[in-house]
Tab-separated table of C-alpha atoms and ligand atoms in Angstrom:
chain	number	residue	atom	x	y	z
J	1	MET	CA	124.026	99.326	73.615
J	2	GLU	CA	124.469	98.555	77.247
J	3	TYR	CA	125.233	101.364	79.856
J	4	PHE	CA	124.587	102.357	83.199
J	5	LEU	CA	123.523	105.675	83.994
J	6	ASN	CA	126.137	107.819	85.501
J	7	SER	CA	123.237	109.533	87.963
J	8	GLU	CA	122.568	106.077	89.121
J	9	GLY	CA	126.136	104.998	89.557
J	10	SER	CA	127.306	105.884	93.017
J	11	VAL	CA	126.154	102.609	94.216
J	12	VAL	CA	129.384	101.291	92.430
J	13	VAL	CA	131.713	103.302	94.409
J	14	ARG	CA	129.525	102.698	97.750
J	15	ASP	CA	129.963	99.019	97.280
J	16	ILE	CA	133.693	99.416	96.537
J	17	ILE	CA	133.920	100.747	99.908
J	18	ASN	CA	131.729	98.537	101.747
J	19	GLU	CA	134.093	95.664	100.373
J	20	ILE	CA	137.511	97.288	101.107
J	21	ARG	CA	135.840	98.210	104.701
J	22	SER	CA	134.805	94.456	105.392
J	23	ASN	CA	138.281	93.324	104.272
J	24	ARG	CA	140.374	95.609	106.702
J	25	ASP	CA	141.656	92.667	108.809
J	26	TYR	CA	142.418	90.504	105.645
J	27	LEU	CA	144.596	93.427	104.013
J	28	GLY	CA	146.221	93.981	107.051
J	29	GLU	CA	147.127	90.452	107.433
J	30	ILE	CA	148.627	90.289	103.826
J	31	ASP	CA	150.642	93.628	104.095
J	32	GLY	CA	151.951	92.361	107.580
J	33	ALA	CA	153.759	89.524	106.266
J	34	ILE	CA	156.383	91.525	103.897
J	35	GLY	CA	155.236	95.005	104.724
J	36	ASP	CA	154.427	97.049	107.722
J	37	GLY	CA	150.793	95.766	108.231
J	38	ASP	CA	149.218	99.096	107.724
J	39	HIS	CA	147.465	98.670	104.149
J	40	GLY	CA	144.113	97.372	105.758
J	41	ILE	CA	144.042	100.452	108.360
J	42	ASN	CA	145.018	102.830	105.345
J	43	MET	CA	142.438	101.328	102.983
J	44	ASN	CA	139.713	101.283	105.711
J	45	LYS	CA	140.514	105.009	106.813
J	46	GLY	CA	140.419	106.594	103.685
J	47	PHE	CA	137.508	104.863	102.242
J	48	SER	CA	135.347	105.265	105.349
J	49	MET	CA	136.303	108.904	105.187
J	50	ALA	CA	135.137	109.346	101.765
J	51	GLY	CA	131.815	106.860	102.416
J	52	GLU	CA	130.646	109.441	105.137
J	53	ARG	CA	130.764	112.155	102.127
J	54	ILE	CA	128.983	110.074	99.337
J	55	ASN	CA	125.447	109.205	99.180
J	56	GLN	CA	122.938	108.000	96.789
J	57	SER	CA	122.177	111.171	95.150
J	58	HIS	CA	125.807	111.492	93.750
J	59	SER	CA	126.766	110.431	90.453
J	60	PHE	CA	129.350	107.594	89.563
J	61	SER	CA	131.863	110.545	88.771
J	62	GLU	CA	131.055	112.724	91.689
J	63	ALA	CA	131.394	109.616	93.925
J	64	ALA	CA	134.807	108.529	92.235
J	65	LYS	CA	135.963	112.106	92.612
J	66	THR	CA	135.245	112.431	96.314
J	67	LEU	CA	136.945	109.466	96.903
J	68	GLY	CA	139.976	110.219	94.781
J	69	ASN	CA	140.562	113.426	96.568
J	70	VAL	CA	140.082	111.980	100.102
J	71	LEU	CA	142.820	109.276	99.388
J	72	MET	CA	145.041	111.801	97.760
J	73	MET	CA	144.808	114.641	100.135
J	74	GLU	CA	144.210	112.947	103.502
J	75	ILE	CA	145.578	109.360	103.941
J	76	GLY	CA	149.124	108.115	104.553
J	77	GLY	CA	151.119	105.566	103.213
J	78	SER	CA	151.711	104.483	99.453
J	79	MET	CA	148.094	103.639	98.748
J	80	GLY	CA	146.984	107.714	99.313
J	81	PRO	CA	148.306	108.694	96.021
J	82	LEU	CA	148.075	105.704	94.065
J	83	TYR	CA	144.642	104.991	94.831
J	84	GLY	CA	143.774	108.505	94.836
J	85	THR	CA	144.942	108.885	91.422
J	86	LEU	CA	143.157	105.942	90.131
J	87	PHE	CA	139.692	106.934	91.281
J	88	LYS	CA	140.334	110.723	89.989
J	89	ARG	CA	140.940	109.057	86.769
J	90	PHE	CA	137.579	107.343	87.060
J	91	PHE	CA	136.295	110.754	87.596
J	92	ARG	CA	137.922	112.396	84.601
J	93	GLU	CA	137.032	109.826	81.923
J	94	THR	CA	133.510	109.516	83.008
J	95	LYS	CA	132.236	113.297	83.974
J	96	ASP	CA	131.182	114.178	80.648
J	97	HIS	CA	129.088	111.056	79.867
J	98	ASP	CA	125.374	110.290	81.062
J	99	ARG	CA	125.775	106.965	80.003
J	100	ILE	CA	128.422	104.642	81.153
J	101	THR	CA	129.326	101.933	78.744
J	102	ALA	CA	131.808	99.200	78.279
J	103	GLU	CA	133.809	101.340	76.303
J	104	ILE	CA	134.046	104.028	78.589
J	105	VAL	CA	134.905	101.847	81.513
J	106	LEU	CA	137.641	100.588	79.396
J	107	LYS	CA	138.878	104.216	78.838
J	108	MET	CA	138.599	104.857	82.802
J	109	LEU	CA	140.582	101.802	83.276
J	110	GLU	CA	143.194	102.252	81.024
J	111	SER	CA	143.620	105.901	82.112
J	112	ALA	CA	143.811	104.786	85.863
J	113	LEU	CA	146.658	102.280	84.893
J	114	ASP	CA	148.679	104.811	83.271
J	115	GLY	CA	148.071	107.314	86.233
J	116	VAL	CA	149.125	105.211	88.735
J	117	LYS	CA	152.266	103.909	86.366
J	118	GLU	CA	153.219	107.201	86.229
J	119	ILE	CA	153.295	108.279	89.771
J	120	GLY	CA	154.612	105.092	91.340
J	121	GLY	CA	156.832	103.871	88.324
J	122	ALA	CA	155.926	100.501	88.910
J	123	ASP	CA	155.401	97.882	86.226
J	124	VAL	CA	154.197	94.396	85.814
J	125	GLY	CA	156.226	92.237	87.564
J	126	ASP	CA	157.242	94.362	90.559
J	127	LYS	CA	154.845	92.830	92.816
J	128	THR	CA	152.421	95.910	93.386
J	129	MET	CA	148.700	96.614	92.453
J	130	ILE	CA	149.866	97.087	88.770
J	131	ASP	CA	150.099	93.063	88.676
J	132	THR	CA	146.441	93.024	88.929
J	133	LEU	CA	145.401	96.196	87.360
J	134	ALA	CA	147.300	95.913	83.810
J	135	PRO	CA	146.095	92.266	82.878
J	136	ALA	CA	142.699	93.457	83.990
J	137	VAL	CA	142.836	96.127	81.633
J	138	SER	CA	144.336	94.040	78.745
J	139	ALA	CA	141.529	91.487	79.143
J	140	MET	CA	138.860	94.294	79.263
J	141	ARG	CA	140.541	95.495	76.225
J	142	ALA	CA	140.143	92.532	74.368
J	143	ALA	CA	136.671	91.759	75.354
J	144	THR	CA	135.668	94.997	74.410
J	145	ILE	CA	137.137	94.928	70.840
J	146	SER	CA	135.497	91.321	70.474
J	147	HIS	CA	132.058	93.234	71.298
J	148	CYS	CA	131.369	90.863	74.360
J	149	SER	CA	128.448	91.811	76.645
J	150	PHE	CA	129.196	94.513	79.106
J	151	ARG	CA	128.683	91.825	81.926
J	152	ASP	CA	131.034	89.329	80.284
J	153	ALA	CA	133.988	91.886	79.545
J	154	LEU	CA	133.806	92.745	83.456
J	155	MET	CA	133.869	88.843	83.943
J	156	LYS	CA	136.936	88.159	81.797
J	157	SER	CA	138.763	91.441	83.049
J	158	LEU	CA	138.288	90.390	86.879
J	159	GLU	CA	139.364	86.755	85.715
J	160	ALA	CA	142.592	88.089	84.380
J	161	GLY	CA	142.901	90.481	87.281
J	162	ARG	CA	142.733	87.597	89.783
J	163	GLU	CA	145.308	85.550	88.058
J	164	GLY	CA	147.523	88.726	87.940
J	165	ARG	CA	146.872	89.024	92.030
J	166	ASP	CA	147.974	85.317	92.216
J	167	SER	CA	151.048	85.781	90.363
J	168	THR	CA	152.348	88.192	92.732
J	169	LYS	CA	152.728	85.247	95.299
J	170	ASP	CA	156.099	84.077	93.366
J	171	MET	CA	157.285	87.182	92.794
J	172	VAL	CA	160.438	89.338	94.474
J	173	ALA	CA	159.231	92.603	95.323
J	174	ARG	CA	161.054	95.404	93.385
J	175	ILE	CA	159.245	98.635	94.629
J	176	GLY	CA	157.821	99.810	97.657
J	177	ARG	CA	158.239	98.976	101.068
J	178	SER	CA	158.645	95.124	100.756
J	179	ALA	CA	161.227	95.391	98.356
J	180	ARG	CA	163.732	95.745	101.013
J	181	LEU	CA	163.305	92.173	101.930
J	182	GLY	CA	164.552	90.988	98.529
J	183	GLU	CA	164.294	87.327	98.095
J	184	ARG	CA	162.310	86.972	101.214
J	185	SER	CA	159.402	88.839	99.849
J	186	ARG	CA	158.695	85.585	97.996
J	187	GLY	CA	155.813	83.239	98.652
J	188	VAL	CA	153.186	85.703	99.747
J	189	LEU	CA	150.705	87.666	97.953
J	190	ASP	CA	150.951	91.387	97.511
J	191	ALA	CA	148.631	93.540	99.786
J	192	GLY	CA	147.904	96.319	97.089
J	193	ALA	CA	147.468	93.415	94.341
J	194	VAL	CA	144.842	91.928	96.573
J	195	SER	CA	142.908	95.239	97.578
J	196	CYS	CA	143.000	96.197	93.604
J	197	CYS	CA	141.283	92.972	93.186
J	198	ILE	CA	138.820	93.425	95.752
J	199	ILE	CA	137.781	96.489	93.939
J	200	MET	CA	137.535	94.562	90.522
J	201	GLU	CA	135.255	92.179	92.059
J	202	SER	CA	133.268	94.759	93.611
J	203	MET	CA	132.695	96.541	90.476
J	204	THR	CA	131.994	93.214	88.569
J	205	GLU	CA	129.124	92.753	90.819
J	206	SER	CA	127.533	95.950	91.025
J	207	ILE	CA	127.588	97.282	87.369
J	208	PRO	CA	125.813	94.437	85.988
J	209	ALA	CA	123.002	95.250	88.642
J	210	ILE	CA	122.487	98.643	87.078
J	211	LEU	CA	122.820	97.949	83.686
J	212	ARG	CA	120.200	99.160	81.190
J	213	ASN	CA	120.092	98.330	77.420
J	214	ASP	CA	118.239	100.533	74.691
T	1	LIG	P1	152.840	101.333	102.591
T	1	LIG	O1	153.729	100.671	101.599
T	1	LIG	O2	153.487	103.017	102.526
T	1	LIG	O3	153.085	100.857	103.973
T	1	LIG	P2	150.198	100.642	102.008
T	1	LIG	O4	150.870	99.250	102.489
T	1	LIG	O5	148.998	101.138	102.455
T	1	LIG	O6	151.677	101.536	102.108
T	1	LIG	O7	150.476	99.954	100.459
T	1	LIG	C1	151.084	98.956	100.157
T	1	LIG	C2	151.084	98.652	98.576
T	1	LIG	O8	151.173	99.630	97.674
T	1	LIG	C3	151.828	97.724	98.035
T	1	LIG	O9	151.261	96.252	98.347
T	1	LIG	C4	151.978	97.792	96.796
T	1	LIG	O10	150.751	96.998	95.994
T	1	LIG	C5	151.442	99.234	96.580
T	1	LIG	N1	152.634	100.127	96.104
T	1	LIG	C6	153.719	100.406	97.065
T	1	LIG	N2	154.549	101.122	95.985
T	1	LIG	C7	153.700	101.102	94.794
T	1	LIG	C8	154.185	101.866	93.403
T	1	LIG	N3	155.347	102.546	93.085
T	1	LIG	N4	153.550	101.532	92.471
T	1	LIG	C9	152.211	100.982	92.665
T	1	LIG	N5	152.073	100.236	93.776
T	1	LIG	C10	152.941	100.490	94.879
T	2	LIG	MG1	152.177	99.119	104.265
């Protein structure tokens, strides 16, 4: 059975933080096209603040909890509660497990998707982060059911997430700030769909590097 040790997993969260920080300007540019341009700044601020409180001695679950709490409590914009919920769900679904398998990652992603949908009210097609997350979760589920390796399941999930991210380009925003633009929101990617894909990309790199098999 393939798994990573929860106790060794804070690197997964620390890598996500670094990737979001490196993409601050890019996320700002994308949000600037149809939003208010603050997505990069919001994300960078929240993820950096959490990064200062997370170190190697933390588990994956503890790191996800810290990140979720900081985003939820201390950051403005839509992304605080949305990504706060996502990482708090990562914590909730993993905290009782020493070994994190593909099945547990699937549960964690399913729960995160449900949580973000519950608090944001968005669904597939509204031009939000959900357009990345939902297909990524479905592909992870399909891969897990067909007993793909952990790495392949993550890769398939990422592929679907990337397609979902790209699909936001032709959508008209139906929720959030950019919805006010109506038809004019068509033709550019959604910032949250892009940041969500960066998170998936980072996990797909980091998790295989710490996998064990016994
Ligand atoms: P704000 O919209 O307050 O400026 P950000 O720029 O940080 O906040 O985040 C914008 C992103 O948040 C959007 O690109 C979209 O993906 C996501 N988003 C906004 N509202 C929702 C919602 N209700 N559900 C899911 N995602 C949302
Ligand atoms: Mg914004």
